[in-house]
Tab-separated table of C-alpha atoms and ligand atoms in Angstrom:
chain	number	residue	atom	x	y	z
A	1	UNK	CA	0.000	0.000	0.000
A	2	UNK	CA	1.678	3.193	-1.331
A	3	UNK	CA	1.012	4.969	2.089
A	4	UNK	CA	1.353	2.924	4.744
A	5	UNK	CA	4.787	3.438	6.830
A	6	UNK	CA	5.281	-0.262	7.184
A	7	UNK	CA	5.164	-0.790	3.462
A	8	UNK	CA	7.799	2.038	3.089
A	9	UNK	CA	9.829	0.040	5.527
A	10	UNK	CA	9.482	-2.853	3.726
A	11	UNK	CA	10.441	-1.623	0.381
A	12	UNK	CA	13.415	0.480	1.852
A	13	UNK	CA	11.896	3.906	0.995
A	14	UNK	CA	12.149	4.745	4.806
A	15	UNK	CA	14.782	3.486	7.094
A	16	UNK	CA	14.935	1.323	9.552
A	17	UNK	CA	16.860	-0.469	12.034
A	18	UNK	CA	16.517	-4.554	10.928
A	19	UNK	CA	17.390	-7.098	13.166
A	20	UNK	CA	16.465	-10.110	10.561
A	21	UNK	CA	15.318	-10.677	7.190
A	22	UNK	CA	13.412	-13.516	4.860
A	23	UNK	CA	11.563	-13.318	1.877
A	24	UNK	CA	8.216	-13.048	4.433
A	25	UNK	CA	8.759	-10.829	6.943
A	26	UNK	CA	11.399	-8.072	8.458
A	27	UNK	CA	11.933	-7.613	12.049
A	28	UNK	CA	13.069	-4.111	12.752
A	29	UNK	CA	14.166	-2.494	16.095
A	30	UNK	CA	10.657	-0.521	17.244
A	31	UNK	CA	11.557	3.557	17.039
A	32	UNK	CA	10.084	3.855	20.655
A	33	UNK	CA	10.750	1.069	22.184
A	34	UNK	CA	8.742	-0.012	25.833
A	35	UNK	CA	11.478	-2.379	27.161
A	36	UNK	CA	15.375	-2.909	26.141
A	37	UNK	CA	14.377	-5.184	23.220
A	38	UNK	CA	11.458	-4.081	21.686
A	39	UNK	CA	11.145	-5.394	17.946
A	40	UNK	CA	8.521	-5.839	15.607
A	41	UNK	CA	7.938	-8.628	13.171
A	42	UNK	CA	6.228	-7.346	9.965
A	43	UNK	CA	5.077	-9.174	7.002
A	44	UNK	CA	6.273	-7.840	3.983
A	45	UNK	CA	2.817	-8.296	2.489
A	46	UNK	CA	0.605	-5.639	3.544
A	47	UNK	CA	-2.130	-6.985	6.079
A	48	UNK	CA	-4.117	-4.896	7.875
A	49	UNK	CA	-4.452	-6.223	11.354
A	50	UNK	CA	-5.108	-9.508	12.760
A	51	UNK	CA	-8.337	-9.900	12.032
A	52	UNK	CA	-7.149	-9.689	8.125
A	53	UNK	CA	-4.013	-11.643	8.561
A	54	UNK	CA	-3.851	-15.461	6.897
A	55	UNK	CA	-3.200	-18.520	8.760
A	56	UNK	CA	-0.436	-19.407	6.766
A	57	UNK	CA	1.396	-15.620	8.009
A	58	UNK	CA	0.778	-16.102	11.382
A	59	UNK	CA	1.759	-19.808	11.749
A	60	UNK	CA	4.873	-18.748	9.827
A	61	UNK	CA	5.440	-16.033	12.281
A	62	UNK	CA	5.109	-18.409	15.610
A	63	UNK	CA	7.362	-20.380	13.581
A	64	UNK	CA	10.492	-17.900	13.244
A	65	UNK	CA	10.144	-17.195	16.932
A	66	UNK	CA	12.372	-19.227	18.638
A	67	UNK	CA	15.108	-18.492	15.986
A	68	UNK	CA	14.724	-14.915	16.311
A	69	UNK	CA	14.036	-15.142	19.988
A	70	UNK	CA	17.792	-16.929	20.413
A	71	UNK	CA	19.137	-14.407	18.349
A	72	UNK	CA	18.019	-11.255	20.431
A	73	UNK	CA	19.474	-13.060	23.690
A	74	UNK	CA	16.097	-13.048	25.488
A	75	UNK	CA	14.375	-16.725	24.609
A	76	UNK	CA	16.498	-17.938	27.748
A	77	UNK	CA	14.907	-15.664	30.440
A	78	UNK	CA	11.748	-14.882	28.525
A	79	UNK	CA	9.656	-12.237	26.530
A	80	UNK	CA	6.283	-11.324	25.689
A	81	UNK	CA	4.469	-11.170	22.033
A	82	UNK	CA	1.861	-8.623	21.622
A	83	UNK	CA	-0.569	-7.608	18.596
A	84	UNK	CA	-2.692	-4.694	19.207
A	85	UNK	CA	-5.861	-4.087	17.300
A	86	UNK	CA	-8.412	-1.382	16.764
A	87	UNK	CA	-8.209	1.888	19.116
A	88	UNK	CA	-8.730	0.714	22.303
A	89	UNK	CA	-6.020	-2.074	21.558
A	90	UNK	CA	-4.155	0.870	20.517
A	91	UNK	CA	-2.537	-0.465	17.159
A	92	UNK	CA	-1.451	3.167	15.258
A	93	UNK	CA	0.191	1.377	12.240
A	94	UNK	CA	-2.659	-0.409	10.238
A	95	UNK	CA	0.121	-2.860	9.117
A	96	UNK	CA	0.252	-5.735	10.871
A	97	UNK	CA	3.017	-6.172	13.554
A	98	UNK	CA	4.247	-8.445	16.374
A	99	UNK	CA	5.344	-6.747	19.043
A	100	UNK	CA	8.235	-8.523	21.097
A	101	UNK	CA	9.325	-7.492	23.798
A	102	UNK	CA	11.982	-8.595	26.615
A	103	UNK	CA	15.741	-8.054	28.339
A	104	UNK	CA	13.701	-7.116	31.500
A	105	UNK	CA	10.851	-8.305	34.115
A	106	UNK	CA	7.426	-6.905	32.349
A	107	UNK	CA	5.172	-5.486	34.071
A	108	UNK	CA	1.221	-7.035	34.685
A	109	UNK	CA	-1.074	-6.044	33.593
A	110	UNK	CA	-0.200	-3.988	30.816
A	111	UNK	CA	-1.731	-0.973	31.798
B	201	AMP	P1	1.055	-0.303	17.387
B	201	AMP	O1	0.792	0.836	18.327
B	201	AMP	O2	0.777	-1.652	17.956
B	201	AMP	O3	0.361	-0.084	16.044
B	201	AMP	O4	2.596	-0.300	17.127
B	201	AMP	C1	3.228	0.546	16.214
B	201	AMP	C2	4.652	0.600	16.640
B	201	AMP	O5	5.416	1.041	15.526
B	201	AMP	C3	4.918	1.597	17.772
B	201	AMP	O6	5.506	0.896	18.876
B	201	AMP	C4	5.873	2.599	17.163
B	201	AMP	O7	6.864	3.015	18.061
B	201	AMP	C5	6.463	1.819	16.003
B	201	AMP	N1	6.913	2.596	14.864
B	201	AMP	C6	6.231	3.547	14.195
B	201	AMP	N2	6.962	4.015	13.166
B	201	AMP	C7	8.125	3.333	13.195
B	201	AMP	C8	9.321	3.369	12.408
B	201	AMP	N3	9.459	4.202	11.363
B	201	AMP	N4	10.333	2.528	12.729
B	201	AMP	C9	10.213	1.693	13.778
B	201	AMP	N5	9.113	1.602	14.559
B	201	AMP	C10	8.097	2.419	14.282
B	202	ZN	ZN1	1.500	-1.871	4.625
């Protein structure tokens, strides 16, 4: 989609931080993040939300997280995985993302 921000990422037009790569999704460093690792996993084909999102995307994305997990150091002690949805859910990017977040105790509930 030609102006969503997570499309632009995607495509390169706007920068970003990337922390890993396929020919599905990118995970990129989050620009504000809520814990010391904060990432999001984004599908390179433009989704809307969750409730748009294939099966086949989100199986694939439970299925990268242990290998990208290891690979941001915090699998061992633990994180948490987070998709927000609709305005009270507060998702601002109508891409959708995976929030992961970890490299510190989290607080309960998230609010
Ligand atoms: P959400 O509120 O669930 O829609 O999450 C959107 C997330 O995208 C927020 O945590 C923002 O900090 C993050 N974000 C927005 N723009 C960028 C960007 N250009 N690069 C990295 N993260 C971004
Ligand atoms: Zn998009």
């Amino acid at each position: 989609m030609s102006d969503c921000v997570f499309c632009k990422i995607v495509s390169g037009e706007i920068p970003s931080n990337k922390v890993y790569e396929d020919d599905k999704i990118i995970v990129i460093n989050d620009l504000n993040p809520g814990a010391p690792v904060h990432v999001l996993i984004i599908p390179k084909e433009h989704t809307e939300s969750i409730l748009t999102a294939s099966a086949d995307i989100l199986v694939y994305i439970q299925s990268k997280l242990d290998e990208i997990t290891t690979k941001l150091g915090i699998k061992e002690k633990g994180f948490r995985v987070v998709i927000n949805y609709g305005k009270d859910g507060g998702q601002t990017v109508p891409h959708l993302h995976v929030h992961i977040l970890g490299g510190k105790v989290l607080g309960w509930p998230p609010c």
